[in-house]
Coordinates of C-alpha atoms in Angstrom, one line a residue:
Chain A
D1031 CA 80.1 39.1 58.0
A1032 CA 80.6 38.2 54.4
K1033 CA 81.2 34.6 53.8
T1034 CA 83.0 35.3 50.4
T1035 CA 86.6 36.6 49.6
Q1036 CA 87.4 38.5 46.6
P1037 CA 90.3 40.6 45.3
D1038 CA 90.0 44.3 46.3
S1039 CA 90.6 45.5 42.6
M1040 CA 91.1 44.4 39.1
E1041 CA 92.0 46.3 36.0
S1042 CA 91.0 45.4 32.4
T1043 CA 91.2 47.0 28.8
E1044 CA 88.0 47.7 26.8
G1045 CA 87.2 44.6 24.6
E1046 CA 88.9 41.9 26.8
T1047 CA 87.3 39.2 28.8
V1048 CA 87.5 39.5 32.5
H1049 CA 87.6 36.8 35.1
L1050 CA 86.4 37.9 38.5
P1051 CA 87.3 35.2 41.2
C1052 CA 85.4 34.6 44.4
S1053 CA 86.3 32.1 47.2
H1054 CA 83.4 30.7 49.5
A1055 CA 85.2 27.8 51.2
T1056 CA 82.4 27.5 54.0
I1057 CA 79.4 27.5 51.7
S1058 CA 76.5 25.2 52.6
G1059 CA 74.8 22.8 50.5
N1060 CA 71.6 24.9 49.9
E1061 CA 73.4 28.3 49.7
Y1062 CA 73.0 29.9 46.2
I1063 CA 75.9 32.2 45.0
Y1064 CA 74.8 35.6 43.7
W1065 CA 76.6 38.5 41.9
Y1066 CA 75.7 41.9 41.9
R1067 CA 77.5 45.2 40.7
Q1068 CA 77.2 48.7 41.8
V1069 CA 78.6 52.0 40.9
P1070 CA 78.9 54.8 43.4
L1071 CA 75.8 56.3 44.8
Q1072 CA 73.5 53.9 42.9
G1073 CA 71.8 50.8 44.0
P1074 CA 73.4 47.4 43.2
E1075 CA 72.3 45.8 39.9
Y1076 CA 71.8 42.0 39.9
V1077 CA 74.1 40.1 37.5
T1078 CA 73.6 36.3 37.8
H1079 CA 73.3 33.6 40.3
G1080 CA 73.8 29.9 40.6
L1081 CA 73.8 26.9 42.9
Q1082 CA 75.9 24.1 41.3
Q1083 CA 75.6 24.4 37.5
N1084 CA 77.4 27.1 35.5
T1085 CA 75.0 29.6 34.3
T1086 CA 75.0 32.3 31.5
N1087 CA 73.0 35.3 30.6
S1088 CA 73.2 38.3 28.5
M1089 CA 75.4 39.9 31.1
A1090 CA 77.8 37.3 32.3
F1091 CA 78.8 33.7 32.5
L1092 CA 79.1 32.2 36.0
A1093 CA 81.5 29.2 36.5
I1094 CA 81.1 27.3 39.8
A1095 CA 83.8 24.9 40.9
S1096 CA 82.7 21.4 41.2
D1097 CA 83.1 21.5 45.1
R1098 CA 81.4 24.8 45.2
K1099 CA 84.1 26.4 47.3
S1100 CA 84.9 29.1 44.5
S1101 CA 83.3 30.6 41.6
T1102 CA 84.3 32.9 38.8
L1103 CA 82.2 35.6 37.0
I1104 CA 83.4 35.9 33.4
L1105 CA 82.5 39.2 31.6
P1106 CA 83.0 39.0 27.9
H1107 CA 84.2 42.0 25.8
V1108 CA 84.1 44.4 28.6
S1109 CA 83.1 48.1 27.9
L1110 CA 83.8 51.4 30.0
R1111 CA 80.3 51.0 31.4
D1112 CA 81.2 47.8 32.9
A1113 CA 83.5 49.7 35.5
A1114 CA 81.9 48.8 39.0
V1115 CA 82.3 47.1 42.0
Y1116 CA 81.4 43.4 41.7
H1117 CA 80.0 41.7 44.8
C1118 CA 80.1 38.0 45.1
I1119 CA 77.4 37.1 47.8
L1120 CA 75.9 34.1 49.5
R1121 CA 72.3 34.2 50.5
V1122 CA 72.4 33.3 54.3
P1123 CA 69.6 32.5 56.8
I1124 CA 68.7 35.1 59.4
A1125 CA 68.8 34.1 62.9
S1126 CA 65.4 33.1 64.4
S1127 CA 63.7 33.4 61.1
S1128 CA 62.8 31.3 58.1
F1129 CA 63.9 34.0 55.9
S1130 CA 67.3 34.7 54.4
K1131 CA 69.4 37.7 53.5
L1132 CA 72.2 38.7 51.2
V1133 CA 75.5 39.7 53.1
F1134 CA 77.5 42.1 51.0
G1135 CA 81.2 42.7 51.4
Q1136 CA 83.6 45.0 49.8
G1137 CA 83.6 43.3 46.5
T1138 CA 86.1 43.7 43.6
S1139 CA 86.5 47.1 42.1
L1140 CA 86.8 46.6 38.3
S1141 CA 88.3 49.4 36.4
V1142 CA 88.3 49.4 32.6
V1143 CA 90.5 51.5 30.4
P1144 CA 90.3 52.3 26.9
Chain B
A795 CA 57.2 47.0 34.0
Q796 CA 58.1 47.4 37.7
T797 CA 59.4 50.6 39.0
I798 CA 60.8 51.5 42.3
H799 CA 61.0 55.1 43.5
Q800 CA 62.6 56.5 46.6
W801 CA 62.3 59.9 48.2
P802 CA 63.9 62.2 49.0
V803 CA 67.0 61.9 46.8
A804 CA 69.2 63.6 49.4
E805 CA 68.7 65.2 52.9
I806 CA 70.9 67.2 55.2
K807 CA 69.5 66.9 58.8
A808 CA 70.6 68.0 62.3
V809 CA 71.5 65.5 65.0
G810 CA 68.5 64.9 67.0
S811 CA 66.0 65.8 64.4
P812 CA 63.4 63.2 63.0
L813 CA 63.8 61.4 59.7
S814 CA 61.4 59.7 57.4
L815 CA 62.5 58.0 54.0
G816 CA 60.0 56.5 51.7
C817 CA 59.9 54.1 48.9
T818 CA 57.2 53.1 46.4
I819 CA 57.0 50.0 44.1
K820 CA 54.7 50.0 41.1
G821 CA 53.7 47.3 38.9
K822 CA 54.2 44.3 41.3
S823 CA 51.9 43.0 43.9
S824 CA 52.9 41.5 47.2
P825 CA 56.6 42.0 46.7
N826 CA 59.2 41.3 49.5
L827 CA 60.5 44.8 50.6
Y828 CA 64.0 45.7 52.0
W829 CA 65.9 48.7 53.4
Y830 CA 69.6 48.6 53.2
W831 CA 72.0 51.0 54.4
Q832 CA 75.7 51.9 53.4
A833 CA 78.0 54.1 55.4
T834 CA 80.4 56.1 53.5
G835 CA 83.2 53.6 52.4
G836 CA 81.3 50.8 54.1
T837 CA 79.5 47.7 53.0
L838 CA 75.8 47.3 52.4
Q839 CA 73.9 46.2 55.3
Q840 CA 70.4 45.0 55.4
L841 CA 68.2 46.8 57.9
F842 CA 64.6 45.5 57.6
Y843 CA 62.6 43.4 55.4
S844 CA 58.7 43.0 55.1
I845 CA 56.8 40.0 53.6
T846 CA 53.5 41.6 53.8
V847 CA 51.6 44.9 54.6
G848 CA 51.9 45.7 58.3
Q849 CA 54.6 43.2 58.9
V850 CA 58.4 44.2 59.2
E851 CA 61.3 42.3 60.6
S852 CA 64.4 44.0 62.0
V853 CA 67.8 42.5 60.9
V854 CA 70.2 45.2 62.3
Q855 CA 69.5 47.4 65.2
L856 CA 70.5 51.1 64.4
N857 CA 67.8 53.1 66.4
L858 CA 65.7 53.0 63.1
S859 CA 62.2 51.8 62.5
A860 CA 60.3 50.7 59.4
S861 CA 56.8 50.3 58.5
R862 CA 54.9 49.0 55.5
P863 CA 51.4 51.0 55.5
K864 CA 50.5 49.6 52.0
D865 CA 51.5 46.8 49.7
D866 CA 53.4 49.1 47.5
Q867 CA 55.0 51.4 50.2
F868 CA 57.9 51.0 52.6
I869 CA 59.0 53.8 55.1
L870 CA 62.1 54.1 57.1
S871 CA 62.1 56.6 60.1
T872 CA 63.5 57.6 63.3
E873 CA 62.5 60.2 66.0
K874 CA 66.0 61.3 66.7
L875 CA 68.9 61.2 64.2
L876 CA 72.4 60.3 65.3
L877 CA 75.8 61.3 63.6
S878 CA 76.2 57.5 62.7
H879 CA 73.0 57.4 60.7
S880 CA 74.7 59.3 57.7
G881 CA 75.1 57.2 54.6
F882 CA 73.2 55.9 51.6
Y883 CA 69.8 54.2 52.2
L884 CA 68.6 51.9 49.6
C885 CA 65.1 50.4 49.3
A886 CA 64.8 47.2 47.3
W887 CA 62.2 44.7 46.3
S888 CA 62.1 41.0 45.2
L889 CA 59.5 38.5 44.4
G890 CA 57.3 37.3 47.2
L891 CA 56.1 34.0 48.2
G892 CA 57.7 31.2 46.2
G893 CA 59.8 33.5 44.1
N894 CA 63.5 34.1 44.0
T895 CA 64.2 36.2 47.2
G896 CA 67.9 36.7 46.3
Q897 CA 67.3 38.6 43.2
L898 CA 66.7 42.1 44.5
Y899 CA 65.8 45.2 42.6
F900 CA 67.2 48.4 44.1
G901 CA 66.0 51.8 44.0
E902 CA 68.1 55.0 43.3
G903 CA 68.8 55.5 46.9
S904 CA 68.5 58.5 49.4
K905 CA 71.8 60.0 50.6
L906 CA 71.6 61.3 54.2
T907 CA 74.0 63.6 55.9
V908 CA 73.6 64.3 59.6
L909 CA 75.3 67.2 61.1

């Protein structure tokens, strides 16, 4: 089961800045937060990840709460091509293994209108 | 640059027939490899992962098997398809030992319809 909670959908207008929230109240101290986005019938695309500090790259800014129980993905000046399902994911251990896995949930479906 | 290619793009198969899906990664040596599956309207589930040639670990039991015959190749197969196998299959790679295993690069996917 996914360890994160996200709104089912959000809508934005082209050029706006979008804030996508994610709750991960049971996060463990060494679990990284990952964000991916996916359009129908394509593989997910990595957006960003973080552990404790806010991070930024060419795609987005990730704001992580000081208690790490929530995070927000901030997409500046969205365009139509940013419409996708955005997944907030924790990397969790696989039972009886030293390996870990990404557990995807339903994510937030972001629609962008002109 | 690294590239990942999956085949076939789409398949329509009968219940009880065999299946083989393939994935090739070029431009990266010793990657970790993964198979994911997404039922229509469902969430992505990790099925298998492989850290090295000849070694594959199962994460979810779906009456499927996987093999890694070469460093750059990952195969998903079954002898007998079930209706429940329908969906979208994705192969992915990440950096291997010491790398960020949470940053995955996915292929284009293979859409499977079982009738």
